[in-house]
Short mmCIF file of C-alpha atoms and ligand atoms in Angstrom, two decimals:
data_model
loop_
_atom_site.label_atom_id
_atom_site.label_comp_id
_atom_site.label_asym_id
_atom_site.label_seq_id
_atom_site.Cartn_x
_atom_site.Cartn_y
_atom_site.Cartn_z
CA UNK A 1239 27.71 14.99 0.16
CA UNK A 1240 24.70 13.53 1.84
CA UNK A 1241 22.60 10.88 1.05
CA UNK A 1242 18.35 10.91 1.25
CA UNK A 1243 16.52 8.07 2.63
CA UNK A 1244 15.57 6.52 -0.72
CA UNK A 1245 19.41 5.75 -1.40
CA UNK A 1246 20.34 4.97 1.86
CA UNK A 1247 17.59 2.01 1.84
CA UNK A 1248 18.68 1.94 -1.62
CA UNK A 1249 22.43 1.20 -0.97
CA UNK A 1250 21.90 -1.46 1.92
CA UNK A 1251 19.98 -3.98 -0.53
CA UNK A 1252 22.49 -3.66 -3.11
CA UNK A 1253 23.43 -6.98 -4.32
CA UNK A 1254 25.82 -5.73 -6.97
CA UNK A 1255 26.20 -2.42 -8.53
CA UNK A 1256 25.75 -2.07 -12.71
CA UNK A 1257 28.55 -0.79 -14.87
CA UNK A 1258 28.85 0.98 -17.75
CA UNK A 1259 25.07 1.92 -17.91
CA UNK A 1260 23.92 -1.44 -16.20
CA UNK A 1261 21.24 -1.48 -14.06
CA UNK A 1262 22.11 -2.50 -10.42
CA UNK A 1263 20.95 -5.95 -8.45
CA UNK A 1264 18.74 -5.12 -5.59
CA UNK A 1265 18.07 -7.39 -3.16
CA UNK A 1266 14.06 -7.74 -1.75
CA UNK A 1267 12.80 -8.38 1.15
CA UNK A 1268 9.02 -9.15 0.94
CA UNK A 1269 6.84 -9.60 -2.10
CA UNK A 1270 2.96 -9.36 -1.64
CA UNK A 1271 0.78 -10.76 -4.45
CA UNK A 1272 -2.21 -11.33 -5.35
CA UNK A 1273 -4.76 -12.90 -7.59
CA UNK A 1274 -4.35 -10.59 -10.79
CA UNK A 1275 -0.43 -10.20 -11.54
CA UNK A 1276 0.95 -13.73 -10.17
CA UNK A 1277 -0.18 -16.56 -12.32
CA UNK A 1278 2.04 -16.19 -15.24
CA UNK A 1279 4.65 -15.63 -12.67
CA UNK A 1280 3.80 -18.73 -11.55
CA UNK A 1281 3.67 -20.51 -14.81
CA UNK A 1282 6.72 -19.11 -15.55
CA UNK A 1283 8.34 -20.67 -12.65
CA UNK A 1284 6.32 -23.96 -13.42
CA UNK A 1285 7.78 -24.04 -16.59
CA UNK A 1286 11.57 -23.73 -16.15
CA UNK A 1287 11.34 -25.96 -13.18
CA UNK A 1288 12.41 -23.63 -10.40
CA UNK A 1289 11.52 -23.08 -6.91
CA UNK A 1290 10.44 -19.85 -5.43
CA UNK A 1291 14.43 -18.59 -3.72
CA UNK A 1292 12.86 -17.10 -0.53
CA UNK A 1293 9.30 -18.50 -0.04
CA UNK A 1294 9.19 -17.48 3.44
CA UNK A 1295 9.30 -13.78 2.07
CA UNK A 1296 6.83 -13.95 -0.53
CA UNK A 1297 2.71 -13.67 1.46
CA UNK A 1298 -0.28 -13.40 -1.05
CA UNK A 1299 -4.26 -11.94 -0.27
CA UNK A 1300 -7.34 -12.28 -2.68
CA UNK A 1301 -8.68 -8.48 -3.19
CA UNK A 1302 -9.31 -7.49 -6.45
CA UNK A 1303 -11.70 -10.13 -7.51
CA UNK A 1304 -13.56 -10.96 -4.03
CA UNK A 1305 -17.09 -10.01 -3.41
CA UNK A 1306 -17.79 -8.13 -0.92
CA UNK A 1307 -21.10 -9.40 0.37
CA UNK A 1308 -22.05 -13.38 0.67
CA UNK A 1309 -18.48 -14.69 0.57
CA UNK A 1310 -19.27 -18.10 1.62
CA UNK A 1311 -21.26 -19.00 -1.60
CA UNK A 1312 -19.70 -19.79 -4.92
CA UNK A 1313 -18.72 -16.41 -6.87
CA UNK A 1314 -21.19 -15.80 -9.33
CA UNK A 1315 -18.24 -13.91 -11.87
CA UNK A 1316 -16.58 -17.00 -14.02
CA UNK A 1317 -13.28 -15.19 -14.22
CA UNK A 1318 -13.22 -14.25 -11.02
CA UNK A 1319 -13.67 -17.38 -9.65
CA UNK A 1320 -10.92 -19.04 -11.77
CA UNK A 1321 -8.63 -16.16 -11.18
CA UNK A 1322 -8.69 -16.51 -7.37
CA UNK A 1323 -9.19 -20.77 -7.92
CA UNK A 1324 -6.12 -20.46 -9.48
CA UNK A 1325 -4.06 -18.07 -7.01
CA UNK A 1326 -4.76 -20.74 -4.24
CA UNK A 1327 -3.87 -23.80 -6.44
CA UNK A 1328 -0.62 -21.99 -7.17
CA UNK A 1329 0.19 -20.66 -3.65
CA UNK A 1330 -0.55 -24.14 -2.54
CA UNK A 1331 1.82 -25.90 -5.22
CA UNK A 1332 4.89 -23.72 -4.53
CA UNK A 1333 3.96 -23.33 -0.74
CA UNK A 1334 3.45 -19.97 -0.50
CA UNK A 1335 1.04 -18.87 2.57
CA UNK A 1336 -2.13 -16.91 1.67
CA UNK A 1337 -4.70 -15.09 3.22
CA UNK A 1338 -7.80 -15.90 1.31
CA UNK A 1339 -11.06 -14.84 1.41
CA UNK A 1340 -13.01 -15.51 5.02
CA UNK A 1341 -9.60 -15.87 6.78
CA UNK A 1342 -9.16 -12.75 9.36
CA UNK A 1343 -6.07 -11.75 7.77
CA UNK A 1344 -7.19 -11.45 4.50
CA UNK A 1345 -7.35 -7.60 2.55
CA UNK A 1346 -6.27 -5.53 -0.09
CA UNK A 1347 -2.89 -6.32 -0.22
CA UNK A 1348 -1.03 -2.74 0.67
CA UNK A 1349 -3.38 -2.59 4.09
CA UNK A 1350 -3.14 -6.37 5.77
CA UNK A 1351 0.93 -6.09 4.87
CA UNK A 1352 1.57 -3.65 7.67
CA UNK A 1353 -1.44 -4.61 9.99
CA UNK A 1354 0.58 -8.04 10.36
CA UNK A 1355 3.57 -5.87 11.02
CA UNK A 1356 5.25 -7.24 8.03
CA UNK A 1357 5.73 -3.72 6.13
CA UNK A 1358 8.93 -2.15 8.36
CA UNK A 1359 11.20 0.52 7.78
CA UNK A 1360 14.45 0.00 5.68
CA UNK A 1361 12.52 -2.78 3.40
CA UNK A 1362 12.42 -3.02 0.02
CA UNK A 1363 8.94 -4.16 -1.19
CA UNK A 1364 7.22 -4.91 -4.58
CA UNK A 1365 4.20 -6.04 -5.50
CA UNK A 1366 3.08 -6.50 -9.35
CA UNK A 1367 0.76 -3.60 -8.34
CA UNK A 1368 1.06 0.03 -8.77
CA UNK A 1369 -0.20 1.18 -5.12
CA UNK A 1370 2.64 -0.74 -3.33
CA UNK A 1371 4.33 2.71 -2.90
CA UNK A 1372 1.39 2.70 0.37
CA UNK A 1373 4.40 0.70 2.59
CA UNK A 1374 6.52 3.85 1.76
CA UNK A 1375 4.76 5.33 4.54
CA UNK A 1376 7.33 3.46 6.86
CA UNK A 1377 10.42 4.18 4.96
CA UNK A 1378 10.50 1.48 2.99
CA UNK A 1379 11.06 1.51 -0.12
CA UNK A 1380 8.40 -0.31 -2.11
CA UNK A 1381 7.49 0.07 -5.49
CA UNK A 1382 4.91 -1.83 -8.18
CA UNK A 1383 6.56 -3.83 -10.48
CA UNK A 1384 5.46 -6.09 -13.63
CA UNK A 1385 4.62 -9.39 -14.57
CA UNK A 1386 8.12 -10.73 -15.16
CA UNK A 1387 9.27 -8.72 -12.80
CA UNK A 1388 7.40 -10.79 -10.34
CA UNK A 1389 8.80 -14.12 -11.82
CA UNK A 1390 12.32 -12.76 -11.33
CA UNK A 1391 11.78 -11.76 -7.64
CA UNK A 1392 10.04 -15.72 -6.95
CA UNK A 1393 13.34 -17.24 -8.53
CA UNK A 1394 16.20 -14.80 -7.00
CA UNK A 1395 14.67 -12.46 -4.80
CA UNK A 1396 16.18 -10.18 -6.59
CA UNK A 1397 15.57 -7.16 -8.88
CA UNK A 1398 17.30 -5.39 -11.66
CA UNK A 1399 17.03 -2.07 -11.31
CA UNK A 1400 18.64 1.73 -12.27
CA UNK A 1401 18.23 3.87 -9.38
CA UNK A 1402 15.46 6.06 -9.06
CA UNK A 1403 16.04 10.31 -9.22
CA UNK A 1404 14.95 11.61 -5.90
CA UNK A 1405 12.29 14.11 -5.23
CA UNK A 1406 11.45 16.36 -1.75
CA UNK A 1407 7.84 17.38 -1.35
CA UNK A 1408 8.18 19.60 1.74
CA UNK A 1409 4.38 20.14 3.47
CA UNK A 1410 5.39 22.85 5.95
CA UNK A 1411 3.30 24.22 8.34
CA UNK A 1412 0.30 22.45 10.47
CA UNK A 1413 -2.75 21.18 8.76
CA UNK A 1414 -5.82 22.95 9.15
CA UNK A 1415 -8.62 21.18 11.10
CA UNK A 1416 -10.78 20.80 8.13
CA UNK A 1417 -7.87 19.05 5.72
CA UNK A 1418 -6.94 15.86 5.72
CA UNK A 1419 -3.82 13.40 4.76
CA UNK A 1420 -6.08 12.72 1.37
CA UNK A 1421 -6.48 16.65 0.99
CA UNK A 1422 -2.81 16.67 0.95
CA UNK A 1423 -1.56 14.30 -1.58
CA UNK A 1424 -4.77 15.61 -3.64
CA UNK A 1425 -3.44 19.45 -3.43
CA UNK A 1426 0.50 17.82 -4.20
CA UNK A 1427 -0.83 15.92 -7.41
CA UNK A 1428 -3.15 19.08 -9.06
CA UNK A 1429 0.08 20.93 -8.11
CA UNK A 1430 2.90 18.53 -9.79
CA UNK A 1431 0.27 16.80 -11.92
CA UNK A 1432 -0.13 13.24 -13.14
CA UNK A 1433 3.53 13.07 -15.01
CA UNK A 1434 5.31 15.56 -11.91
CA UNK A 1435 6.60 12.63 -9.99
CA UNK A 1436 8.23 10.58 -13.22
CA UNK A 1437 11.08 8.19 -12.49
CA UNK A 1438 11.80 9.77 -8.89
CA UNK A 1439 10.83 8.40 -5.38
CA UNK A 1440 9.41 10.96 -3.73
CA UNK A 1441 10.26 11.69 0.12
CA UNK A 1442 7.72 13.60 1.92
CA UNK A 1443 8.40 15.56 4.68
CA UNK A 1444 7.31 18.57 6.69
CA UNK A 1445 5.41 19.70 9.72
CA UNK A 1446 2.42 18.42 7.99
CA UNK A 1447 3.39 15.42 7.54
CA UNK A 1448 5.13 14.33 10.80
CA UNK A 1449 2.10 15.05 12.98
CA UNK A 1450 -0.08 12.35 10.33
CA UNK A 1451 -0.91 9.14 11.92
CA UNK A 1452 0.17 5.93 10.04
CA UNK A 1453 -2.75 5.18 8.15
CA UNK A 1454 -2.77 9.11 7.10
CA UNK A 1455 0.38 8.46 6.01
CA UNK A 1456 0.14 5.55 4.09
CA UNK A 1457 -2.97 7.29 2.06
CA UNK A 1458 -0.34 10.37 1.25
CA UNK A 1459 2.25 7.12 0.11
CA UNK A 1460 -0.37 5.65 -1.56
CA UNK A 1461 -1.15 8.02 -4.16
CA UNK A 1462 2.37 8.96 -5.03
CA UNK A 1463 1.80 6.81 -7.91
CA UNK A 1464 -0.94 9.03 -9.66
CA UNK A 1465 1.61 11.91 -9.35
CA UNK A 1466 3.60 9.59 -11.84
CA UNK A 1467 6.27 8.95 -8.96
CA UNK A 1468 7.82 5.19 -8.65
CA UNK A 1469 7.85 4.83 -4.94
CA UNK A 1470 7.03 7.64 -1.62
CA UNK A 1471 8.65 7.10 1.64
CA UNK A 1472 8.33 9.13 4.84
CA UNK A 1473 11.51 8.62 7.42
CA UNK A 1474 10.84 6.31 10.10
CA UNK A 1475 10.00 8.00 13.63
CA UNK A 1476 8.35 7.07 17.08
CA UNK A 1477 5.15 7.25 15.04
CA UNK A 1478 5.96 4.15 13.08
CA UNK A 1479 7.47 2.39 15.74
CA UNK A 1480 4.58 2.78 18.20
CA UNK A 1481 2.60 1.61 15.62
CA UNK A 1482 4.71 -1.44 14.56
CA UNK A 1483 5.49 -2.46 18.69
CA UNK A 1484 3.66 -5.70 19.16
CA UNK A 1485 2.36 -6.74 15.56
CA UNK A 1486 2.19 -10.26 14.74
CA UNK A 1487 5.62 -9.93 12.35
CA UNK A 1488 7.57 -6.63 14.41
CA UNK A 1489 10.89 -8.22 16.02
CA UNK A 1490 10.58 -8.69 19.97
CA UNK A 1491 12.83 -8.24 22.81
CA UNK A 1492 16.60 -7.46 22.23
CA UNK A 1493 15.79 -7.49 18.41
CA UNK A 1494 13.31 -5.10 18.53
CA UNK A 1495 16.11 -2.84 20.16
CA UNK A 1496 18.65 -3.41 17.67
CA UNK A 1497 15.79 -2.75 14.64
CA UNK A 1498 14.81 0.26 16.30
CA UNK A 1499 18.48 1.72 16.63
CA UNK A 1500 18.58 0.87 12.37
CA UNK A 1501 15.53 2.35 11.57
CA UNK A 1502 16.48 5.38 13.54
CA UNK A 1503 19.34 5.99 10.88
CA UNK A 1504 17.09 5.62 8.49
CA UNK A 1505 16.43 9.49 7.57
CA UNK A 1506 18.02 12.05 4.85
CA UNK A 1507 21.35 13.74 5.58
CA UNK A 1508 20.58 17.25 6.12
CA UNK A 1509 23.68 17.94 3.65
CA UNK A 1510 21.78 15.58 0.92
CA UNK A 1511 20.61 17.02 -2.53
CA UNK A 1512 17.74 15.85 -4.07
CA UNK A 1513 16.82 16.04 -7.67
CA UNK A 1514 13.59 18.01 -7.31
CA UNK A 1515 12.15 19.67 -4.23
CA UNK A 1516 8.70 20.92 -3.97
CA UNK A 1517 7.16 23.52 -1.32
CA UNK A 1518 3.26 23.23 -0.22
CA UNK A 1519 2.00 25.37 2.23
CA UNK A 1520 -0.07 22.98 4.44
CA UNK A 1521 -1.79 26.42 6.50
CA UNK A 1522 -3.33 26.92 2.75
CA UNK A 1523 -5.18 23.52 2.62
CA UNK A 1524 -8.50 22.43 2.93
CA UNK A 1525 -10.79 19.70 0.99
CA UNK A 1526 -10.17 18.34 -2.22
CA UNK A 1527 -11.90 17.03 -4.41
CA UNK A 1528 -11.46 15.94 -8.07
CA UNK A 1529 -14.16 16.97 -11.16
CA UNK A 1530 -12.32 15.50 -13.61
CA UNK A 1531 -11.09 12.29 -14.72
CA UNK A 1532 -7.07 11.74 -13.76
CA UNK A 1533 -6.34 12.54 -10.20
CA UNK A 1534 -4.51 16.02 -11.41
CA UNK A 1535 -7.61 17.78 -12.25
CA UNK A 1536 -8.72 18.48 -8.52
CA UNK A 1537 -9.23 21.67 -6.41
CA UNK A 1538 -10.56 23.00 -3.21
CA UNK A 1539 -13.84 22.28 -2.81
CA UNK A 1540 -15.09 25.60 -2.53
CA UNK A 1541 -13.79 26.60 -6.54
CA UNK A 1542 -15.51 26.47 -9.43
CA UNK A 1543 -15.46 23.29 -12.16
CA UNK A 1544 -13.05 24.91 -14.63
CA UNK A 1545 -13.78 26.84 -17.85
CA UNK A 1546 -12.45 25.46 -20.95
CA UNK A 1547 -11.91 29.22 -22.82
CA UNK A 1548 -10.19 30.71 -19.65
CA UNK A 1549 -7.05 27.96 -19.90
CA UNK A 1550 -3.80 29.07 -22.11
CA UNK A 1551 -2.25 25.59 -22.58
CA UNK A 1552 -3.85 24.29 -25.35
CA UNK A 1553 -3.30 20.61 -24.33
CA UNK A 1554 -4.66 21.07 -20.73
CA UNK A 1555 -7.25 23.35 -22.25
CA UNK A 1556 -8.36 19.87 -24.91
CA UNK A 1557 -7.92 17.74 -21.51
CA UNK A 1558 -10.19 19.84 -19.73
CA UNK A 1559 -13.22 20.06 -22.48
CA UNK A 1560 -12.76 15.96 -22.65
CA UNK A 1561 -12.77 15.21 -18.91
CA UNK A 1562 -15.71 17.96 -18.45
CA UNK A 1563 -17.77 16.32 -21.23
CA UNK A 1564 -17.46 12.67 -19.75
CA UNK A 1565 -18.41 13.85 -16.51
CA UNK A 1566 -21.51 15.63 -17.14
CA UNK A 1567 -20.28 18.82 -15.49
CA UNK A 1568 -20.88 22.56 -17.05
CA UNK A 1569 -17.91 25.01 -16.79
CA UNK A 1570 -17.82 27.38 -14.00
CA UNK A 1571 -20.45 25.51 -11.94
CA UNK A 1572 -19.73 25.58 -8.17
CA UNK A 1573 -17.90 21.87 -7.70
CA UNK A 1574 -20.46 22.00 -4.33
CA UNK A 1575 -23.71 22.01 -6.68
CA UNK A 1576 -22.34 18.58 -8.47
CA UNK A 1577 -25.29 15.96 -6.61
CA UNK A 1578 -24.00 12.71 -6.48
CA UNK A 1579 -25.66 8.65 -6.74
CA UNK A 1580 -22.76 6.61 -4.84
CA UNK A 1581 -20.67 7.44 -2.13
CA UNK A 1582 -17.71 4.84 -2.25
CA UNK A 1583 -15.40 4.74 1.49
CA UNK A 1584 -12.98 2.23 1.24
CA UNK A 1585 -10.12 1.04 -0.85
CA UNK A 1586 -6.02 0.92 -0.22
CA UNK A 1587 -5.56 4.76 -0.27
CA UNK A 1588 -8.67 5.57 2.49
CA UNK A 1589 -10.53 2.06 4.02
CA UNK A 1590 -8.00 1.79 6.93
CA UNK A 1591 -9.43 2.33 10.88
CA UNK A 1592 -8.97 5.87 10.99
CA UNK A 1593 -11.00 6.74 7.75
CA UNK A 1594 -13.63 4.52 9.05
CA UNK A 1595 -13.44 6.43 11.87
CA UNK A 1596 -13.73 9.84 10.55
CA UNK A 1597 -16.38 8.90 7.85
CA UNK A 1598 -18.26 7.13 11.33
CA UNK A 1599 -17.99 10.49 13.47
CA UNK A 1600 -19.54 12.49 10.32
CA UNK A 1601 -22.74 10.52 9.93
CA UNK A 1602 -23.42 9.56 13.10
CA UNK A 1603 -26.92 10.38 14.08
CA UNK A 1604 -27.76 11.46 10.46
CA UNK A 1605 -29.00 9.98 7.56
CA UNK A 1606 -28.13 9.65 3.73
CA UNK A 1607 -29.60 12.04 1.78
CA UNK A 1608 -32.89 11.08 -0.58
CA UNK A 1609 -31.02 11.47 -3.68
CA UNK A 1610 -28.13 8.94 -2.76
CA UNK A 1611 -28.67 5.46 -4.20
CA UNK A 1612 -26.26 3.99 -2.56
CA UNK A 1613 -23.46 4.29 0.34
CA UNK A 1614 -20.72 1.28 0.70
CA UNK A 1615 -18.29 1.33 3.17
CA UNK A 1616 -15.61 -1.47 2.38
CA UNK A 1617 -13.19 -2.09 5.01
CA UNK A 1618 -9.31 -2.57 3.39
CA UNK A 1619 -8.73 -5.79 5.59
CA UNK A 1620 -11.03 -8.23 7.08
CA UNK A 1621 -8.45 -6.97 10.18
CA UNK A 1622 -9.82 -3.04 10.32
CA UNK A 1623 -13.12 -4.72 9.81
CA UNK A 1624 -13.06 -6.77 12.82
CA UNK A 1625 -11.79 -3.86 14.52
CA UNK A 1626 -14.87 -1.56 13.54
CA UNK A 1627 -17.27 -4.06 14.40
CA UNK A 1628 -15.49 -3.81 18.07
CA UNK A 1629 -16.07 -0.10 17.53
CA UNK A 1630 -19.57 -0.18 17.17
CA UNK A 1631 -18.54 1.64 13.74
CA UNK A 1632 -21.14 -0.75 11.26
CA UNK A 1633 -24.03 0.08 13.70
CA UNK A 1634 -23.41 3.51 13.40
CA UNK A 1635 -23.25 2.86 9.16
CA UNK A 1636 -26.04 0.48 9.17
CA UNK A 1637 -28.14 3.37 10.80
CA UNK A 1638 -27.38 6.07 8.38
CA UNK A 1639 -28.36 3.94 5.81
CA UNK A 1640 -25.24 2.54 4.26
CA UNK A 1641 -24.20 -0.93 3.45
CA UNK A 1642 -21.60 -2.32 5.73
CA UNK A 1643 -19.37 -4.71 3.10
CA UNK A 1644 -16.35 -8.04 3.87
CA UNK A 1645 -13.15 -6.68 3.23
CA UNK A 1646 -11.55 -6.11 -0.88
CA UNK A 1647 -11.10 -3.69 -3.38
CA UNK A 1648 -14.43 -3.41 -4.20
CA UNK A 1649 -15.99 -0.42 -6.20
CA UNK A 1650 -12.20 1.11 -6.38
CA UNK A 1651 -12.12 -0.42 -9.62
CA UNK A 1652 -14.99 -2.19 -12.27
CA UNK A 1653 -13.33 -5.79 -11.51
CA UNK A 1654 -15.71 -7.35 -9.00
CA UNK A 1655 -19.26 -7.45 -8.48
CA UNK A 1656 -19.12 -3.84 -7.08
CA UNK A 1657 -20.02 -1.79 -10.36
CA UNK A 1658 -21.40 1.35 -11.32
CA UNK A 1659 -23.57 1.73 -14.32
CA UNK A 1660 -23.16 4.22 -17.67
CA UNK A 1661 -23.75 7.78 -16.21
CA UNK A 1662 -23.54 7.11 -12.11
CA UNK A 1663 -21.78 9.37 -10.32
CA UNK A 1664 -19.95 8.60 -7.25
CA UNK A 1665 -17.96 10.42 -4.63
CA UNK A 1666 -14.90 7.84 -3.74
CA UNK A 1667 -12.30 8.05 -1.50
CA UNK A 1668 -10.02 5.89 -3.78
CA UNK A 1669 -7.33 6.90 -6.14
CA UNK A 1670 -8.20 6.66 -9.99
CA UNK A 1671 -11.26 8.71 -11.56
CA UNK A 1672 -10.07 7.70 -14.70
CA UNK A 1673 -12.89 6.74 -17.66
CA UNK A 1674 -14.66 4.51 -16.39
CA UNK A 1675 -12.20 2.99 -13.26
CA UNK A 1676 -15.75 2.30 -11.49
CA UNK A 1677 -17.80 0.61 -13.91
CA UNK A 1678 -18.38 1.14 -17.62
CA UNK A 1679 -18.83 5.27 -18.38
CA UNK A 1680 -18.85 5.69 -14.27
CA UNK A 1681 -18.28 9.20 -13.12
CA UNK A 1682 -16.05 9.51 -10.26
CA UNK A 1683 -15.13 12.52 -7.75
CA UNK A 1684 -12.03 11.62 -5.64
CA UNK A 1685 -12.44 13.55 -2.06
CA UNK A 1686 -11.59 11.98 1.74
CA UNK A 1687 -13.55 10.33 3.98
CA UNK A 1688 -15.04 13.34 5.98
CA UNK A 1689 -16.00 14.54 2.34
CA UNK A 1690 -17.20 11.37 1.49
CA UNK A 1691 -19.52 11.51 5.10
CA UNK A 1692 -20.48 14.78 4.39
CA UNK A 1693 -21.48 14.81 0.80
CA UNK A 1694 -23.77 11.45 1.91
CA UNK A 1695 -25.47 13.21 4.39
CA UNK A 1696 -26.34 16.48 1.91
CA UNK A 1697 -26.61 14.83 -1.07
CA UNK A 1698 -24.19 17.07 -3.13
CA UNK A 1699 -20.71 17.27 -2.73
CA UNK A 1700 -19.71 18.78 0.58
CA UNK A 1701 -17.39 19.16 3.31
CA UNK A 1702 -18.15 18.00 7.00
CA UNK A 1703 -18.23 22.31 7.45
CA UNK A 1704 -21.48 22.80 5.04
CA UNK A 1705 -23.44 20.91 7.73
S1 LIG B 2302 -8.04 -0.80 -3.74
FE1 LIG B 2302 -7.91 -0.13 -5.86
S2 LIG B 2302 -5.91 0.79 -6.14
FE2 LIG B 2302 -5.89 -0.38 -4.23
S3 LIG B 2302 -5.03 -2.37 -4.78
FE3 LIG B 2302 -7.27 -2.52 -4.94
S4 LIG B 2302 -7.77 -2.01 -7.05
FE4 LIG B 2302 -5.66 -1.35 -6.69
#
């Protein structure tokens, strides 16, 4: 029998293979980190006297904590400034090269990765961060992984592990112009739901997904988390390598050759089995957008929010009265009459080039709508920022009104000056609109970019067609 992808990548990093139950020794390739999940790692390491095994494939970025406007004065959040104080004191001690705030390279740490070219097929990746399943998007296998976890990669480079089950989600068919890559992984988690993706990797494939772009297809990767899912990987193709050919970390010359003829092995065995398999009709999509509050309780932007009485399952019928409630919504109401406060564009899952892009084509020569408070574009790396600038992409946000941010997580979660207050309600184009993710009792509706655009321009949730 066959093998997929996931196992293939799986099998050439095995270091040793677990008995009787054992978990198996995997070896990594490249550890990101950042600010949040690396200073007890650290410590850790501080305190038994070791050395990081592999410091040349460990890279850190501040994101999570930065500000986003006025970088070069002192940050006015305490913890903040001792959490990223102490990242560079650490990465300094143990020699570990970082990409701090103001540098160009500096960004949330699943988009500068594979802007440097550092994210490359075959890999295995972690991160002590649950979105690290983005670098999927070039068949590598990369996963979030904890605390200790994170220690045990600095000293060994290695990771115990039991393999992962293996999971097809099969988009056939073309995309319709209107839907997007975040349509897609939106329609695959209200489909699966939160818990559909448990203890598998998922491998996405398709028609659909093919003719995606990279950063498309790191925003599908992205979110395979919120379906529950430990890692999503899409097989390497001419895609990917166009996209790696040149970056400051792809191989060159005769190497890049020989890492090309790899990667080009790197795809599932048409004879392979996988655990699970799931069918989506991509012809049937359009925009997405969430009204609840996990990323499972979305639907086309056309329905209605749903009503309470009309669901069976008593669980999801409880989940739905809850999330409705904290949201301020009424059953049945169109989701296109919800008027929103914030419109949010960035973050790891949608504040790459392309989403700039798209969000930049929808409100060009318009302007945000009376009701809107407030519209913040956040670039994902100080990289895609310099790039929009080139663009002429901040002019054409600075006109319409919105507020053209430095690089960082931002208002993806509550953890940096970028807040919501109790009772705002935001459109995002991140990936959690859990209970307050944004800010203390926040509100947020999950959509793409060109819903994002649109909804800014009208002033109630939209697609770029309502216009
Ligand atoms: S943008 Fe949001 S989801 Fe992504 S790494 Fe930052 S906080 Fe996590």
């Amino acid at each position: 029998m066959g093998t997929t992808l996931a196992e293939k990548v799986w099998a050439d990093h095995l270091v040793r293979k677990g008995s009787d139950g054992a978990p198996d020794l995997l070896y990594i390739d490249l550890m990101l980190m950042h600010e949040v999940t690396s200073p007890q790692a650290f410590e850790g390491l501080r305190l038994a006297g070791r050395k990081p095994r592999h410091v040349d494939q460990l890279i850190a970025t501040e994101d999570h904590n930065t500000p986003t406007v006025d970088i070069d004065r002192p940050n006015p959040d305490k913890t903040s400034a001792l959490q990223l104080s102490t990242l560079e004191k650490n990465c300094k001690e143990f020699g570990v090269r970082l990409h701090a705030l103001g540098d160009a390279d500096q960004g949330i740490v699943h988009a500068f990765a594979p802007i440097l070219g550092l994210t490359q097929p075959g890999m295995t990746i972690v991160c002590g961060d649950s979105h690290t399943s983005t670098h999927g998007a070039f068949g590598a296998l990369a996963f979030g992984i904890g605390t200790s976890e994170v220690e045990h990669v600095m000293a060994t480079q290695t990771l115990s592990l039991k393999p992962f089950k293996t999971m097809a989600i099969n988009v056939n068919g073309k995309l319709p112009a209107d839907a997007t890559a975040k349509d897609i992984i939106l329609a695959i988690i209200a489909k699966i739901g939160t818990g559909g993706g448990q203890g598998h990797v998922i491998e996405y494939r398709g028609e659909a997904i093919r003719n995606l772009t990279m950063d498309e297809r790191m925003t599908v990767c992205n979110m395979s988390i919120e379906a529950g899912a430990r890692a999503g990987m899409i097989a390497p193709d001419e895609t990917t390598f166009e996209y790696l050919k040149g970056r400051p970390h792809a191989p060159e010359g005769e190497l890049w050759d020989k890492a090309v003829a790899y990667w080009k092995t790197l795809k599932t065995d048409d004879d392979a089995v996988f655990d699970t398999e799931v069918d989506i009709d991509a012809t049937k999509l359009g925009p997405y957008v969430t009204w609840g509050t996990n990323p499972g309780q979305g639907l086309p932007i056309t329905a209605n929010v749903p009503v309470p009485a009309d669901i069976a399952d008593a669980t999801k019928r409880s989940a739905a009265e809850r999330a409705i409630d904290y949201m301020g919504l009424k059953p049945g109401m169109p989701i296109k009459d919800i008027a929103v406060d914030t419109v949010f564009i960035g973050s790891c899952t949608n504040g790459r080039i392309d989403d700039l892009r798209q969000a930049a084509a929808i409100m060009k020569g318009h302007h945000k709508a009376k009701n809107i408070h407030r519209v913040l574009v956040v670039p994902a790396s100080s990289r895609v920022r310099l790039q929009a600038e080139k663009e002429g992409l901040d002019k054409v946000f600075e006109d319409f009104g919105a507020e053209w941010r430095n690089a960082g997580c931002s208002m993806c979660l509550g953890m940096n000056p970028d807040k919501m207050v109790p009772g705002e309600r935001s459109i995002s184009t991140s990936n959690r609109n859990f209970e307050g993710r944004q800010g203390k009792g926040s509100r947020t509706h999950l959509a793409s970019p060109a819903v994002a655009a649109a909804t800014a321009i009208r002033g109630t949730i939209s697609s770029p067609a309502d216009l």
